[in-house]
Amino acid sequence: MLGVKLTAFVLVMEHTPMQHRCSILSRIATAIIIVLLAGNAISAQIRKPNAESMLNNGALGTEFWIAIPPNEINPFPVEELHIYLASATNTQITVFDASSGKKFNRNLKANEVLTLSDAKGETNWTMEVREPEEVLQKGIKISSPTPVSVYVLNSKAVTSDGYMALPVSSWDREYIAASYYDFSEVKKWAGGFVVVAREPTKVSITLRGAGGNGAGRTALGKKIGDQFTVSMDEGDVYMVHGDGQTRGEFDLTGSSIVADKPIGVIGFHMRTTMPNLLVNGNGRNHLVEMLPPTSAWGTRYATVELQRESRNNQGKGDVFRVIAKDPNTRWTLTYYDKVTKKLVGKAGGLLAKAGDFWDLSQTGTPTNLTTGYSIWTADKPLLVMQYSCSSSFDGDPALDPFMMVLPAETQYANSALFQFPTSSKFTKHRLNLLVTVDTTDPNHTEHLKSLTIDGTPIWSHLKAIEPKLLSNKMPQGYYWTTLDFGNEPLAHSITSTGSVKFGGYAYGYGTVDAYGWPITGGKPSSPVNTVDTLPPVITIQGLDCHFREYTVLEQRNVPNPPRPVPQNGDQVESGIQSIQLSSTARNLRLDLGQDSATAFTTAPKSFSFRAVVIDTTKNASGSILVRDWNNNLASDTLTYTPPNRID
């Protein structure tokens, strides 16, 4: 049928005056896309989703802007500045360094880790942001035609940490900073944050946190309570950090960062012990994490104590920090022994103002902190940060400080793609997973068994540390597991049925050095309980010789409205995630109206735009790629030949 229709169109075209050729070709593409979408809809309903189609984690994306916050104080011996990339399919990535204006491409093989390094000249230490309170062109753009995951490692002599980069589709306009107290000890080490812009924007910053009594200031003399606005352009970064003159007193955590366009924000500390009131504490490390916008914060978190060995019988557990988005936020903590599942302790309190935070705990001597398996809840959105302690805190020569953003339960996914560092300085890598499943479902054990990593069931995985997943049903409804890994340079893919969701984090260590980062996060990749197997619908609203008007729809909920808990066969549309041109497009541009971003920070169910020929005297071609938040893809191909010209 399709072949017959195409033949008919070709015959008409051969007998059509040349000045009408471009509009006829547009109609051919229209017919093709309608048939292809119908075929995709049918096949999507009957096929089992593969790993690629299930990669709906908010940490994956096609466009990233990153920055390199300062590790230590110059001069200091450098070791590795790495960017790690991974994809579920063969693809190509493009890297643009705003400071130099240079751009390069690299091929990325499916399920392998591509390491961009300073040793190969793909990164360099001038990328590190050193100039406080100054707008600089030091952003780094990474783009790809298909979703990838991106991690960044800043490693110097015995001081390292890294972060999971959030794609611009997970950015938003409002953030609250998270860092740690300035640390005046051997040097004047400070904590702070870096703002990254992908387009012209104005950023309003209100400094909040600890030290409002005048105990400390920023590097250029600003104080808690100061408000100011910064104008930024594409690829710009702006950093604020303390002056490093205090210890355990001045902290910019809680600062408000609001922009008129979506931005990225990275929290960091140059180098510190953990906790940094620790007396004679050996084990100082860099801290860094890319922070989620406040729209991605949640009211429920779970985590597991980092796997360590307490050799001094004095220090146990990890440091935590809870940060409030709104005034009068009540939070609670309950934590349990991982093996006996018995309650170990409780905590809680009231955070009176937006940006207020509470530490568990800032202490000067080794003691028992939050241990085991812990649940954090609040009546309003909260951010929970987890910090690894110094080696001298528990006497373990491995696992120095690092900080991690914990994913809220609403950020859990049923799939993930992540990677460990390829650096040889880290000899051990671990993965902690927190898993949710409906335990009232009589088949919930089978659902748990569907959770795999690299195709191997996690519940029986040889690298899982005892006790394993099925034995780790904890109070308040979660399961958890820890897996050990070596230095394999492989990307790791976690998949499951839609009945199982998980959050987690990867961490690793060498001799008095360590890193840690989440594997899920960003803005929720799709509404909770979404079952979306259909690609977006592309319709053509208007047609001319040199442009095409489109409307994209995600409006096929079955039933409508959706059930609170979807059943087999239901369709719950996840919304539009990105609209972009293919990498092979030439002489075409997208006109998206007021929303100039190709990736959305919301999930619209309907969106209209144009594809426009830039120079109507030249040939143009390319594809429009439209992706929803469950990674379903629809496309339309355009071909334009100028009137009175045949190439």
mmCIF file of C-alpha atoms in Angstrom, residues 270-565:
data_model
loop_
_atom_site.group_PDB
_atom_site.id
_atom_site.type_symbol
_atom_site.label_atom_id
_atom_site.label_comp_id
_atom_site.label_asym_id
_atom_site.label_seq_id
_atom_site.Cartn_x
_atom_site.Cartn_y
_atom_site.Cartn_z
ATOM 1 C CA MET A 270 37.289 23.303 47.490
ATOM 2 C CA ARG A 271 38.444 20.775 50.078
ATOM 3 C CA THR A 272 37.401 19.809 53.604
ATOM 4 C CA THR A 273 37.399 17.143 56.249
ATOM 5 C CA MET A 274 34.021 15.655 57.130
ATOM 6 C CA PRO A 275 32.705 16.817 59.510
ATOM 7 C CA ASN A 276 34.994 19.837 59.252
ATOM 8 C CA LEU A 277 35.086 20.503 62.998
ATOM 9 C CA LEU A 278 36.976 17.207 63.260
ATOM 10 C CA VAL A 279 40.101 17.863 65.355
ATOM 11 C CA ASN A 280 43.363 16.693 63.748
ATOM 12 C CA GLY A 281 41.262 15.059 61.054
ATOM 13 C CA ASN A 282 43.151 13.395 58.262
ATOM 14 C CA GLY A 283 41.127 12.931 55.105
ATOM 15 C CA ARG A 284 40.439 16.170 53.266
ATOM 16 C CA ASN A 285 38.646 16.004 49.940
ATOM 17 C CA HIS A 286 36.904 18.022 47.259
ATOM 18 C CA LEU A 287 33.068 18.060 47.290
ATOM 19 C CA VAL A 288 30.900 18.674 44.210
ATOM 20 C CA GLU A 289 27.367 17.920 42.950
ATOM 21 C CA MET A 290 25.080 19.319 40.257
ATOM 22 C CA LEU A 291 21.930 20.323 42.104
ATOM 23 C CA PRO A 292 18.318 19.635 41.135
ATOM 24 C CA PRO A 293 15.964 22.625 40.821
ATOM 25 C CA THR A 294 13.486 23.041 43.665
ATOM 26 C CA SER A 295 10.736 21.794 41.330
ATOM 27 C CA ALA A 296 12.406 18.352 41.510
ATOM 28 C CA TRP A 297 12.612 18.185 45.316
ATOM 29 C CA GLY A 298 10.441 15.684 47.143
ATOM 30 C CA THR A 299 8.974 14.886 50.545
ATOM 31 C CA ARG A 300 10.298 11.336 50.907
ATOM 32 C CA TYR A 301 13.844 9.968 50.637
ATOM 33 C CA ALA A 302 15.607 6.738 51.535
ATOM 34 C CA THR A 303 19.279 5.802 51.659
ATOM 35 C CA VAL A 304 21.755 3.293 53.052
ATOM 36 C CA GLU A 305 24.933 3.953 54.994
ATOM 37 C CA LEU A 306 28.049 3.849 52.836
ATOM 38 C CA GLN A 307 29.885 0.529 53.047
ATOM 39 C CA ARG A 308 32.890 1.235 55.303
ATOM 40 C CA GLU A 309 35.029 -0.398 57.957
ATOM 41 C CA SER A 310 35.189 1.316 61.343
ATOM 42 C CA ARG A 311 38.623 0.445 62.667
ATOM 43 C CA ASN A 312 38.682 2.710 65.714
ATOM 44 C CA ASN A 313 35.234 1.745 67.122
ATOM 45 C CA GLN A 314 34.578 5.458 67.594
ATOM 46 C CA GLY A 315 33.185 6.779 64.331
ATOM 47 C CA LYS A 316 30.242 5.194 62.516
ATOM 48 C CA GLY A 317 27.752 6.373 59.913
ATOM 49 C CA ASP A 318 27.526 9.274 57.497
ATOM 50 C CA VAL A 319 26.866 13.015 57.692
ATOM 51 C CA PHE A 320 23.524 14.265 56.363
ATOM 52 C CA ARG A 321 21.964 17.643 55.720
ATOM 53 C CA VAL A 322 18.289 18.491 55.117
ATOM 54 C CA ILE A 323 17.362 21.775 53.387
ATOM 55 C CA ALA A 324 13.904 23.378 53.261
ATOM 56 C CA LYS A 325 12.312 24.813 50.137
ATOM 57 C CA ASP A 326 9.479 26.577 52.006
ATOM 58 C CA PRO A 327 9.021 28.172 55.439
ATOM 59 C CA ASN A 328 7.793 26.051 58.355
ATOM 60 C CA THR A 329 8.886 22.703 56.934
ATOM 61 C CA ARG A 330 8.635 19.789 59.371
ATOM 62 C CA TRP A 331 10.979 16.881 58.712
ATOM 63 C CA THR A 332 11.548 13.485 60.310
ATOM 64 C CA LEU A 333 14.262 10.856 60.209
ATOM 65 C CA THR A 334 14.019 7.216 61.238
ATOM 66 C CA TYR A 335 16.923 4.817 60.776
ATOM 67 C CA TYR A 336 17.208 1.072 61.156
ATOM 68 C CA ASP A 337 19.822 -1.633 61.459
ATOM 69 C CA LYS A 338 20.384 -3.069 57.977
ATOM 70 C CA VAL A 339 20.459 -6.688 59.148
ATOM 71 C CA THR A 340 18.044 -6.897 62.088
ATOM 72 C CA LYS A 341 15.763 -4.168 60.658
ATOM 73 C CA LYS A 342 15.231 -2.868 64.190
ATOM 74 C CA LEU A 343 14.816 0.844 64.848
ATOM 75 C CA VAL A 344 18.124 2.466 65.821
ATOM 76 C CA GLY A 345 17.155 6.114 66.172
ATOM 77 C CA LYS A 346 14.903 9.024 65.300
ATOM 78 C CA ALA A 347 15.296 12.736 64.681
ATOM 79 C CA GLY A 348 13.260 15.614 63.329
ATOM 80 C CA GLY A 349 12.499 19.263 63.603
ATOM 81 C CA LEU A 350 11.104 22.432 62.117
ATOM 82 C CA LEU A 351 12.918 24.492 59.475
ATOM 83 C CA ALA A 352 11.380 27.920 59.998
ATOM 84 C CA LYS A 353 12.543 29.729 56.852
ATOM 85 C CA ALA A 354 13.040 28.855 53.198
ATOM 86 C CA GLY A 355 16.634 27.728 52.753
ATOM 87 C CA ASP A 356 17.109 26.760 56.398
ATOM 88 C CA PHE A 357 19.105 23.546 56.892
ATOM 89 C CA TRP A 358 19.906 21.075 59.630
ATOM 90 C CA ASP A 359 23.082 18.996 60.016
ATOM 91 C CA LEU A 360 23.297 15.435 61.282
ATOM 92 C CA SER A 361 25.872 16.121 62.547
ATOM 93 C CA GLN A 362 28.671 18.662 62.728
ATOM 94 C CA THR A 363 31.040 17.303 65.369
ATOM 95 C CA GLY A 364 34.670 17.643 66.432
ATOM 96 C CA THR A 365 35.264 14.024 67.496
ATOM 97 C CA PRO A 366 34.409 10.591 66.070
ATOM 98 C CA THR A 367 30.959 9.467 67.220
ATOM 99 C CA ASN A 368 27.929 7.498 66.060
ATOM 100 C CA LEU A 369 26.103 9.370 63.310
ATOM 101 C CA THR A 370 23.148 8.248 61.182
ATOM 102 C CA THR A 371 23.776 4.581 60.408
ATOM 103 C CA GLY A 372 22.115 1.724 58.575
ATOM 104 C CA TYR A 373 19.033 2.259 56.453
ATOM 105 C CA SER A 374 17.319 5.629 56.835
ATOM 106 C CA ILE A 375 14.010 7.213 55.790
ATOM 107 C CA TRP A 376 13.565 10.992 55.532
ATOM 108 C CA THR A 377 10.129 12.600 55.228
ATOM 109 C CA ALA A 378 8.742 16.136 55.311
ATOM 110 C CA ASP A 379 5.420 17.906 54.959
ATOM 111 C CA LYS A 380 6.885 20.213 52.282
ATOM 112 C CA PRO A 381 9.600 19.717 49.624
ATOM 113 C CA LEU A 382 13.025 18.962 51.030
ATOM 114 C CA LEU A 383 16.536 18.308 49.705
ATOM 115 C CA VAL A 384 18.652 15.653 51.445
ATOM 116 C CA MET A 385 22.444 15.602 51.039
ATOM 117 C CA GLN A 386 24.644 12.687 52.125
ATOM 118 C CA TYR A 387 28.357 13.144 52.938
ATOM 119 C CA SER A 388 31.074 10.544 53.407
ATOM 120 C CA CYS A 389 33.289 11.022 56.476
ATOM 121 C CA SER A 390 37.060 11.500 56.609
ATOM 122 C CA SER A 391 39.327 8.487 56.890
ATOM 123 C CA SER A 392 40.314 9.474 60.431
ATOM 124 C CA PHE A 393 36.671 9.601 61.547
ATOM 125 C CA ASP A 394 36.348 5.816 61.634
ATOM 126 C CA GLY A 395 39.964 4.810 61.011
ATOM 127 C CA ASP A 396 39.253 3.410 57.544
ATOM 128 C CA PRO A 397 42.086 4.413 55.157
ATOM 129 C CA ALA A 398 39.655 4.279 52.228
ATOM 130 C CA LEU A 399 36.607 6.448 51.504
ATOM 131 C CA ASP A 400 37.419 10.079 52.128
ATOM 132 C CA PRO A 401 34.795 12.874 51.996
ATOM 133 C CA PHE A 402 32.439 13.398 49.071
ATOM 134 C CA MET A 403 28.884 14.685 48.848
ATOM 135 C CA MET A 404 25.855 13.301 47.029
ATOM 136 C CA VAL A 405 22.407 14.595 46.183
ATOM 137 C CA LEU A 406 19.922 11.917 47.192
ATOM 138 C CA PRO A 407 17.119 11.333 44.670
ATOM 139 C CA ALA A 408 13.617 11.864 46.042
ATOM 140 C CA GLU A 409 11.225 8.946 45.626
ATOM 141 C CA THR A 410 9.470 10.930 42.874
ATOM 142 C CA GLN A 411 12.770 10.821 40.939
ATOM 143 C CA TYR A 412 12.982 7.036 41.007
ATOM 144 C CA ALA A 413 12.971 5.380 37.574
ATOM 145 C CA ASN A 414 12.494 1.898 36.144
ATOM 146 C CA SER A 415 15.723 2.184 34.144
ATOM 147 C CA ALA A 416 19.110 3.881 34.367
ATOM 148 C CA LEU A 417 22.340 4.193 32.435
ATOM 149 C CA PHE A 418 25.420 5.199 34.418
ATOM 150 C CA GLN A 419 29.170 4.775 34.586
ATOM 151 C CA PHE A 420 31.980 4.561 37.126
ATOM 152 C CA PRO A 421 35.234 6.520 36.631
ATOM 153 C CA THR A 422 37.827 4.886 34.400
ATOM 154 C CA SER A 423 40.588 6.459 36.512
ATOM 155 C CA SER A 424 43.002 3.814 37.823
ATOM 156 C CA LYS A 425 43.375 5.617 41.174
ATOM 157 C CA PHE A 426 40.015 4.222 42.327
ATOM 158 C CA THR A 427 40.388 0.523 42.963
ATOM 159 C CA LYS A 428 36.867 -0.270 44.142
ATOM 160 C CA HIS A 429 33.452 0.875 42.978
ATOM 161 C CA ARG A 430 30.090 0.270 44.647
ATOM 162 C CA LEU A 431 26.449 0.778 43.807
ATOM 163 C CA ASN A 432 23.686 1.272 46.394
ATOM 164 C CA LEU A 433 20.102 0.864 45.181
ATOM 165 C CA LEU A 434 16.844 1.749 46.972
ATOM 166 C CA VAL A 435 13.921 -0.074 45.399
ATOM 167 C CA THR A 436 10.156 0.422 45.605
ATOM 168 C CA VAL A 437 7.490 -2.113 44.643
ATOM 169 C CA ASP A 438 3.825 -2.590 45.519
ATOM 170 C CA THR A 439 4.137 -5.222 48.233
ATOM 171 C CA THR A 440 0.362 -5.843 48.164
ATOM 172 C CA ASP A 441 0.751 -7.217 44.641
ATOM 173 C CA PRO A 442 0.955 -11.018 44.952
ATOM 174 C CA ASN A 443 3.561 -10.977 42.154
ATOM 175 C CA HIS A 444 5.801 -8.369 43.776
ATOM 176 C CA THR A 445 8.657 -10.858 44.278
ATOM 177 C CA GLU A 446 8.647 -11.627 40.568
ATOM 178 C CA HIS A 447 8.660 -7.909 39.848
ATOM 179 C CA LEU A 448 11.726 -7.519 42.067
ATOM 180 C CA LYS A 449 13.388 -10.364 40.191
ATOM 181 C CA SER A 450 12.854 -8.419 36.959
ATOM 182 C CA LEU A 451 15.385 -5.801 38.139
ATOM 183 C CA THR A 452 18.564 -6.434 36.144
ATOM 184 C CA ILE A 453 21.937 -4.823 35.657
ATOM 185 C CA ASP A 454 23.602 -5.436 32.297
ATOM 186 C CA GLY A 455 21.054 -8.212 31.720
ATOM 187 C CA THR A 456 21.842 -10.098 34.955
ATOM 188 C CA PRO A 457 19.182 -10.293 37.708
ATOM 189 C CA ILE A 458 20.261 -8.150 40.644
ATOM 190 C CA TRP A 459 18.608 -10.331 43.298
ATOM 191 C CA SER A 460 21.028 -13.201 42.547
ATOM 192 C CA HIS A 461 23.972 -11.164 41.226
ATOM 193 C CA LEU A 462 27.391 -12.567 42.150
ATOM 194 C CA LYS A 463 28.627 -9.041 42.940
ATOM 195 C CA ALA A 464 25.782 -8.275 45.343
ATOM 196 C CA ILE A 465 26.925 -8.004 48.964
ATOM 197 C CA GLU A 466 25.064 -10.108 51.541
ATOM 198 C CA PRO A 467 22.289 -9.770 52.507
ATOM 199 C CA LYS A 468 20.930 -9.522 48.973
ATOM 200 C CA LEU A 469 17.900 -7.742 47.553
ATOM 201 C CA LEU A 470 15.069 -10.170 48.319
ATOM 202 C CA SER A 471 16.175 -10.399 51.974
ATOM 203 C CA ASN A 472 16.288 -6.639 52.392
ATOM 204 C CA LYS A 473 12.659 -5.658 52.773
ATOM 205 C CA MET A 474 12.839 -2.752 55.203
ATOM 206 C CA PRO A 475 10.283 -0.907 57.326
ATOM 207 C CA GLN A 476 8.261 1.721 55.431
ATOM 208 C CA GLY A 477 8.212 -0.216 52.192
ATOM 209 C CA TYR A 478 11.656 -0.127 50.548
ATOM 210 C CA TYR A 479 14.111 -2.813 49.514
ATOM 211 C CA TRP A 480 17.830 -2.120 49.155
ATOM 212 C CA THR A 481 21.001 -3.759 47.879
ATOM 213 C CA THR A 482 24.728 -3.029 47.434
ATOM 214 C CA LEU A 483 26.861 -4.342 44.576
ATOM 215 C CA ASP A 484 30.663 -4.337 44.243
ATOM 216 C CA PHE A 485 32.390 -3.602 40.935
ATOM 217 C CA GLY A 486 35.931 -3.449 39.668
ATOM 218 C CA ASN A 487 37.473 -1.154 37.062
ATOM 219 C CA GLU A 488 35.658 -2.405 33.959
ATOM 220 C CA PRO A 489 35.342 0.498 31.450
ATOM 221 C CA LEU A 490 31.711 -0.347 30.749
ATOM 222 C CA ALA A 491 28.486 1.576 30.965
ATOM 223 C CA HIS A 492 25.956 -0.128 33.209
ATOM 224 C CA SER A 493 22.296 -0.393 32.293
ATOM 225 C CA ILE A 494 19.641 -1.130 34.923
ATOM 226 C CA THR A 495 16.164 -2.137 33.760
ATOM 227 C CA SER A 496 12.997 -3.565 35.301
ATOM 228 C CA THR A 497 9.289 -3.869 34.716
ATOM 229 C CA GLY A 498 7.217 -0.750 35.221
ATOM 230 C CA SER A 499 6.099 -2.150 38.590
ATOM 231 C CA VAL A 500 9.559 -1.575 40.083
ATOM 232 C CA LYS A 501 11.270 1.789 40.511
ATOM 233 C CA PHE A 502 14.593 2.604 42.091
ATOM 234 C CA GLY A 503 16.978 5.372 43.042
ATOM 235 C CA GLY A 504 20.616 4.988 43.833
ATOM 236 C CA TYR A 505 24.170 6.206 43.803
ATOM 237 C CA ALA A 506 27.618 5.020 42.796
ATOM 238 C CA TYR A 507 30.743 5.613 44.844
ATOM 239 C CA GLY A 508 34.316 4.430 44.935
ATOM 240 C CA TYR A 509 37.634 4.817 46.633
ATOM 241 C CA GLY A 510 41.390 4.424 46.482
ATOM 242 C CA THR A 511 43.987 5.248 49.101
ATOM 243 C CA VAL A 512 42.605 8.202 51.142
ATOM 244 C CA ASP A 513 40.618 9.324 48.115
ATOM 245 C CA ALA A 514 37.028 8.875 46.961
ATOM 246 C CA TYR A 515 34.109 10.070 44.832
ATOM 247 C CA GLY A 516 30.334 9.633 44.848
ATOM 248 C CA TRP A 517 27.409 10.533 42.560
ATOM 249 C CA PRO A 518 23.748 9.610 41.998
ATOM 250 C CA ILE A 519 22.540 7.484 39.074
ATOM 251 C CA THR A 520 18.972 8.823 39.014
ATOM 252 C CA GLY A 521 17.771 12.368 39.453
ATOM 253 C CA GLY A 522 16.964 15.563 37.677
ATOM 254 C CA LYS A 523 13.357 16.458 37.171
ATOM 255 C CA PRO A 524 11.055 13.452 37.313
ATOM 256 C CA SER A 525 11.332 11.813 33.924
ATOM 257 C CA SER A 526 7.603 11.278 33.699
ATOM 258 C CA PRO A 527 4.635 11.418 36.037
ATOM 259 C CA VAL A 528 4.528 8.701 38.672
ATOM 260 C CA ASN A 529 2.809 5.547 37.350
ATOM 261 C CA THR A 530 3.114 6.675 33.730
ATOM 262 C CA VAL A 531 2.844 3.944 31.096
ATOM 263 C CA ASP A 532 3.715 5.576 27.763
ATOM 264 C CA THR A 533 4.541 3.322 24.808
ATOM 265 C CA LEU A 534 3.414 5.556 21.919
ATOM 266 C CA PRO A 535 5.485 8.189 20.087
ATOM 267 C CA PRO A 536 4.245 11.774 19.898
ATOM 268 C CA VAL A 537 1.822 12.599 17.075
ATOM 269 C CA ILE A 538 3.166 15.061 14.509
ATOM 270 C CA THR A 539 0.572 16.979 12.500
ATOM 271 C CA ILE A 540 1.202 19.582 9.819
ATOM 272 C CA GLN A 541 -0.912 22.694 10.270
ATOM 273 C CA GLY A 542 0.460 24.849 7.472
ATOM 274 C CA LEU A 543 2.611 24.349 4.416
ATOM 275 C CA ASP A 544 4.585 26.701 2.185
ATOM 276 C CA CYS A 545 7.474 26.328 -0.175
ATOM 277 C CA HIS A 546 10.076 27.337 2.419
ATOM 278 C CA PHE A 547 8.560 26.477 5.800
ATOM 279 C CA ARG A 548 6.337 23.934 7.490
ATOM 280 C CA GLU A 549 4.097 24.555 10.520
ATOM 281 C CA TYR A 550 3.786 21.689 12.980
ATOM 282 C CA THR A 551 1.750 20.814 16.026
ATOM 283 C CA VAL A 552 2.954 17.965 18.219
ATOM 284 C CA LEU A 553 0.453 16.177 20.458
ATOM 285 C CA GLU A 554 0.691 13.851 23.469
ATOM 286 C CA GLN A 555 -3.020 13.475 24.195
ATOM 287 C CA ARG A 556 -3.922 9.785 23.904
ATOM 288 C CA ASN A 557 -4.575 8.736 27.498
ATOM 289 C CA VAL A 558 -6.478 5.437 27.662
ATOM 290 C CA PRO A 559 -8.662 5.660 29.665
ATOM 291 C CA ASN A 560 -9.040 9.431 29.910
ATOM 292 C CA PRO A 561 -8.591 10.612 32.623
ATOM 293 C CA PRO A 562 -6.006 7.958 33.574
ATOM 294 C CA ARG A 563 -6.590 5.551 36.417
ATOM 295 C CA PRO A 564 -4.751 6.362 39.680
ATOM 296 C CA VAL A 565 -2.873 3.055 39.235
#
